[in-house]
XYZ file of C-alpha atoms in Angstrom:
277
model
C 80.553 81.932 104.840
C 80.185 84.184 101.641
C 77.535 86.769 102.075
C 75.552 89.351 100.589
C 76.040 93.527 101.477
C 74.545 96.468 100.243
C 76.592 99.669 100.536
C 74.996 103.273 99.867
C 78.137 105.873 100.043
C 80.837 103.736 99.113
C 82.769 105.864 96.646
C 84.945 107.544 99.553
C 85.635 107.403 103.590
C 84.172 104.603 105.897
C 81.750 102.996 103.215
C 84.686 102.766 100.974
C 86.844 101.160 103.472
C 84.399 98.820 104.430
C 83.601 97.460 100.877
C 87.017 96.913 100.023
C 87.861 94.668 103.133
C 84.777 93.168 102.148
C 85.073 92.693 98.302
C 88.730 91.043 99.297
C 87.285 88.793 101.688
C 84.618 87.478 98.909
C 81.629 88.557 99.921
C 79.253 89.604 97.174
C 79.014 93.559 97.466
C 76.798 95.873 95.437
C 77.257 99.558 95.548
C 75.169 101.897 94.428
C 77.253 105.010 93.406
C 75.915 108.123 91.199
C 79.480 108.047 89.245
C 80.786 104.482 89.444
C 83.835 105.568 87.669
C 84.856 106.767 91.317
C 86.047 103.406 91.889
C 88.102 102.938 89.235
C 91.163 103.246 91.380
C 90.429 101.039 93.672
C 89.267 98.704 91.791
C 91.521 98.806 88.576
C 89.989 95.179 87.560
C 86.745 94.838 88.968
C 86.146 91.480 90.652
C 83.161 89.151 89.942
C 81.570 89.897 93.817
C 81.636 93.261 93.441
C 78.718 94.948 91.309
C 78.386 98.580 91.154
C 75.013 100.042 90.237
C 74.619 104.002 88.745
C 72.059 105.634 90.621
C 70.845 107.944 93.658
C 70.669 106.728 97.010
C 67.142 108.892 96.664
C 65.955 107.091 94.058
C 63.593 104.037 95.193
C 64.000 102.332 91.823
C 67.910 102.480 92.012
C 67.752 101.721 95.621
C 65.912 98.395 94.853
C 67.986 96.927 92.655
C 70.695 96.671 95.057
C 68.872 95.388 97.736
C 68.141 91.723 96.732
C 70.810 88.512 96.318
C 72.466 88.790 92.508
C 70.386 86.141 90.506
C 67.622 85.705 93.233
C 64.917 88.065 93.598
C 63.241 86.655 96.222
C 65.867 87.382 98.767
C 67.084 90.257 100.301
C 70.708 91.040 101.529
C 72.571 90.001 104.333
C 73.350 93.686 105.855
C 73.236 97.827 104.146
C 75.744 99.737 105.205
C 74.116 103.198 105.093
C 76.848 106.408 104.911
C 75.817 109.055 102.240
C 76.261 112.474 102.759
C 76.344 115.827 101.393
C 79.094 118.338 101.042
C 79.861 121.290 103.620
C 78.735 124.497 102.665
C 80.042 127.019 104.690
C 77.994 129.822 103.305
C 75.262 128.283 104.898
C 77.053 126.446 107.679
C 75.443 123.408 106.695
C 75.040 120.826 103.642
C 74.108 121.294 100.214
C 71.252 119.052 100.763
C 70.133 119.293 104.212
C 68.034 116.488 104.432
C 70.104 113.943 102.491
C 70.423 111.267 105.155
C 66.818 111.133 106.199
C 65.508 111.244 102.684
C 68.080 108.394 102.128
C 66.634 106.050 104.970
C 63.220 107.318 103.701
C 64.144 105.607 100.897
C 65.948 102.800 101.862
C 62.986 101.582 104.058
C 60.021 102.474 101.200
C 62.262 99.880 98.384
C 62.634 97.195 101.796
C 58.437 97.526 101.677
C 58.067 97.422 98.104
C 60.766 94.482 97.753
C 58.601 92.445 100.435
C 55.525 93.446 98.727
C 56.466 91.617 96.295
C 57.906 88.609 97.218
C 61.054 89.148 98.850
C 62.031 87.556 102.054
C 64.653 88.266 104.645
C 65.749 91.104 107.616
C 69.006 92.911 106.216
C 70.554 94.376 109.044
C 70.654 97.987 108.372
C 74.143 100.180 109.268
C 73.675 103.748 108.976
C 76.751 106.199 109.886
C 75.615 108.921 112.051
C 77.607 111.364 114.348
C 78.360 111.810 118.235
C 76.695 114.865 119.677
C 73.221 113.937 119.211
C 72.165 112.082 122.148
C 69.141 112.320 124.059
C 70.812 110.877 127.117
C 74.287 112.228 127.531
C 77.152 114.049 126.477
C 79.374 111.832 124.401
C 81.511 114.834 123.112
C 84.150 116.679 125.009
C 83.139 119.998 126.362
C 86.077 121.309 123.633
C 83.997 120.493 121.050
C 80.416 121.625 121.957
C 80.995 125.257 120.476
C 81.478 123.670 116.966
C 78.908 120.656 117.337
C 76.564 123.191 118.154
C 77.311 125.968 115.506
C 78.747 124.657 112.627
C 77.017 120.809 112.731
C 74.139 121.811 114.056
C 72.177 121.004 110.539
C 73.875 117.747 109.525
C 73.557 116.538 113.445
C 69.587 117.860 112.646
C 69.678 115.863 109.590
C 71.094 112.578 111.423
C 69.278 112.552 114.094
C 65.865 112.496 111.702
C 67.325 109.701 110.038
C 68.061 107.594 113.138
C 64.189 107.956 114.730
C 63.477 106.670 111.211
C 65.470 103.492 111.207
C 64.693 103.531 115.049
C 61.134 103.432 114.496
C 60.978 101.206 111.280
C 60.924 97.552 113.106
C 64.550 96.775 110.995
C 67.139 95.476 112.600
C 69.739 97.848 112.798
C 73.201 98.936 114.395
C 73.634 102.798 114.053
C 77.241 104.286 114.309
C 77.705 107.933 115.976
C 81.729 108.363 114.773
C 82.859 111.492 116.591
C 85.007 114.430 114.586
C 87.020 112.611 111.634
C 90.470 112.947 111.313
C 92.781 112.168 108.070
C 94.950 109.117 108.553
C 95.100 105.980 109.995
C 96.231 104.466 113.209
C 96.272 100.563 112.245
C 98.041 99.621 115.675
C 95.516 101.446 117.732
C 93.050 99.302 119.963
C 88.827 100.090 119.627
C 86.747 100.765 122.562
C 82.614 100.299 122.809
C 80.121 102.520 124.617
C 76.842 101.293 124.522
C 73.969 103.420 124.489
C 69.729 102.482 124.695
C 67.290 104.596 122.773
C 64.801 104.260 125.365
C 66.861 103.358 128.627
C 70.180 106.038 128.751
C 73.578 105.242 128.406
C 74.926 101.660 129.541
C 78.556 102.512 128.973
C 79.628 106.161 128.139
C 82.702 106.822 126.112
C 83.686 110.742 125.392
C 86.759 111.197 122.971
C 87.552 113.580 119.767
C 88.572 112.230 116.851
C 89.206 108.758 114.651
C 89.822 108.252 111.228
C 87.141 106.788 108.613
C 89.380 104.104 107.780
C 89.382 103.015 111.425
C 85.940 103.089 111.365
C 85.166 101.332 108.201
C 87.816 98.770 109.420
C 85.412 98.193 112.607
C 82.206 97.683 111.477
C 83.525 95.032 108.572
C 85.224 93.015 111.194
C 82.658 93.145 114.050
C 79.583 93.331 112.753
C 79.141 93.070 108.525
C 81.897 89.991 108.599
C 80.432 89.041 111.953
C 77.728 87.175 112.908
C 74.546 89.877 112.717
C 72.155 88.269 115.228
C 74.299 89.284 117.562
C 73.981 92.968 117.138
C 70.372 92.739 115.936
C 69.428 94.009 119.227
C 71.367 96.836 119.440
C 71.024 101.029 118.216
C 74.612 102.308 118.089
C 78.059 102.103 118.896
C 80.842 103.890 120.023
C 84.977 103.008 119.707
C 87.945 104.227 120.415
C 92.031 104.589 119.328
C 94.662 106.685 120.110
C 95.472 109.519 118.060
C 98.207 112.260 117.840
C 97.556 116.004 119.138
C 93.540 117.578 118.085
C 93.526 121.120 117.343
C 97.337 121.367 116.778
C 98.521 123.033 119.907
C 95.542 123.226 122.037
C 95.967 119.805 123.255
C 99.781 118.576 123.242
C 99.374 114.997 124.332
C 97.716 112.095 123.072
C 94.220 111.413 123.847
C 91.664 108.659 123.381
C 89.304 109.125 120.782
C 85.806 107.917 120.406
C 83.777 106.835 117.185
C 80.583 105.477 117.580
C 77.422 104.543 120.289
C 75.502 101.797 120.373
C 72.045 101.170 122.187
C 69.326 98.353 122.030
C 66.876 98.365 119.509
C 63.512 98.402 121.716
C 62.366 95.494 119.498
C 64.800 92.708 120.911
C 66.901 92.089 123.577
C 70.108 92.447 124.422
C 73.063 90.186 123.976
C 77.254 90.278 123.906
C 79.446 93.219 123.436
C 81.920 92.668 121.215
C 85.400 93.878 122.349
């Protein structure tokens, strides 16, 4: 059954992936992308289903207008898949914006009000990308890692974490992702494990690995949960897989390890249900 996504951060890495298994599948996708030309090249001649919208994720107005069913108002989407972000700057050993993801989901949730305010009807389940390392519960990095997580991320993971109480907190449905340290290149034969974390209870299933690629990622979430069916992850916060990669770090580790992407954890407002595999 054809359905209806939102996707804010599409024009590169896991959002991108996503949309275009999604677009090829026939589902109607709307991006919203500050320079739509960015998808030019992947989209040499754009199909009908997929409508790309100028504007900043920021921007409540632009925000809006991606939010509800093409030629029907009154309803909202089927699912957003949430994974803006701002560029490194090492000179301040953070991002250029440091608050980009929470003002994002700020936003996101202020045009879901205003929509309903006036009129519109329907849950979207909400998909934002956020980052291992930033658990309240447990480690879900490898001690290798916890130097860098700690220096180097520690304003983006600041910045993610804000935005996941907000989402938490809103009474959406959502499914947040924690991908752990992304790596160039994908690994199509590769199998994908889940952890399962609660935002109130701890860790159900813990899952500690280093790297995956965004394609891998993006791959993931279209098949199991935006081309899936969403009441069945409705209840839960984040999730965590897994693939085989080559070496991390070059030399420092010479064999093959598995590598962990994402957490997943009941939302407090419903309960639990099946684990997809």
């Amino acid at each position: 059954m054809s359905k209806t996504f939102a996707f804010f951060g599409a024009s590169t890495g896991c959002g991108l992936a996503a949309l275009k298994l999604a677009v090829s599948a026939g589902h109607t996708c709307i991006a919203l992308l500050r320079d739509p030309s960015k998808l030019d090249a992947h989209f040499p001649n754009q199909p009908a289903n997929l409508i790309l919208q100028p504007g900043n994720a920021h921007d409540v107005t632009a925000v809006s207008s991606c939010l509800t069913v093409p030629g029907n108002d009154t309803q909202l989407v089927d699912a957003v898949y949430f994974s803006i972000g701002g560029k490194l700057d090492m000179s301040k050993m953070g991002l250029d914006d440091p608050n980009v993801c929470r003002k994002g989901m700020a936003t996101l949730l202020e045009a879901l009000g205003q929509l309903r305010a006036h009129g519109a009807q329907g849950r979207p389940l909400i998909v934002p990308m956020s980052s291992t390392g930033i658990s309240d519960h447990a480690r879900d990095v490898p001690l290798l890692f916890i130097p860098m997580y700690k220096l180097l991320l520690a304003q983006p993971h600041k910045d993610k974490k804000a935005m996941e109480d907000l989402v938490i907190k809103s009474g959406e449905r959502f499914v947040v992702l924690r991908p752990s340290f992304f790596v160039e290149g994908d690994k199509p034969g590769n199998a994908i494990r889940v952890g399962i974390e609660d935002p109130k209870t701890g860790v159900e299933k813990l899952a500690v690995g280093y790297t995956i690629s965004r394609e891998a990622v993006g791959g993931w979430v279209y098949q199991h949960i935006l081309n899936g069916d969403a009441s069945q992850y409705s209840a839960y916060f984040s999730f965590q897989v897994c693939q085989w990669t080559g070496y991390v770090f070059l030399s420092l580790i010479p064999t093959p390890i598995r590598a962990i992407a994402t957490v997943r954890a009941r939302s407090a407002l419903e309960p639990a249900t099946g684990l997809p595999q």
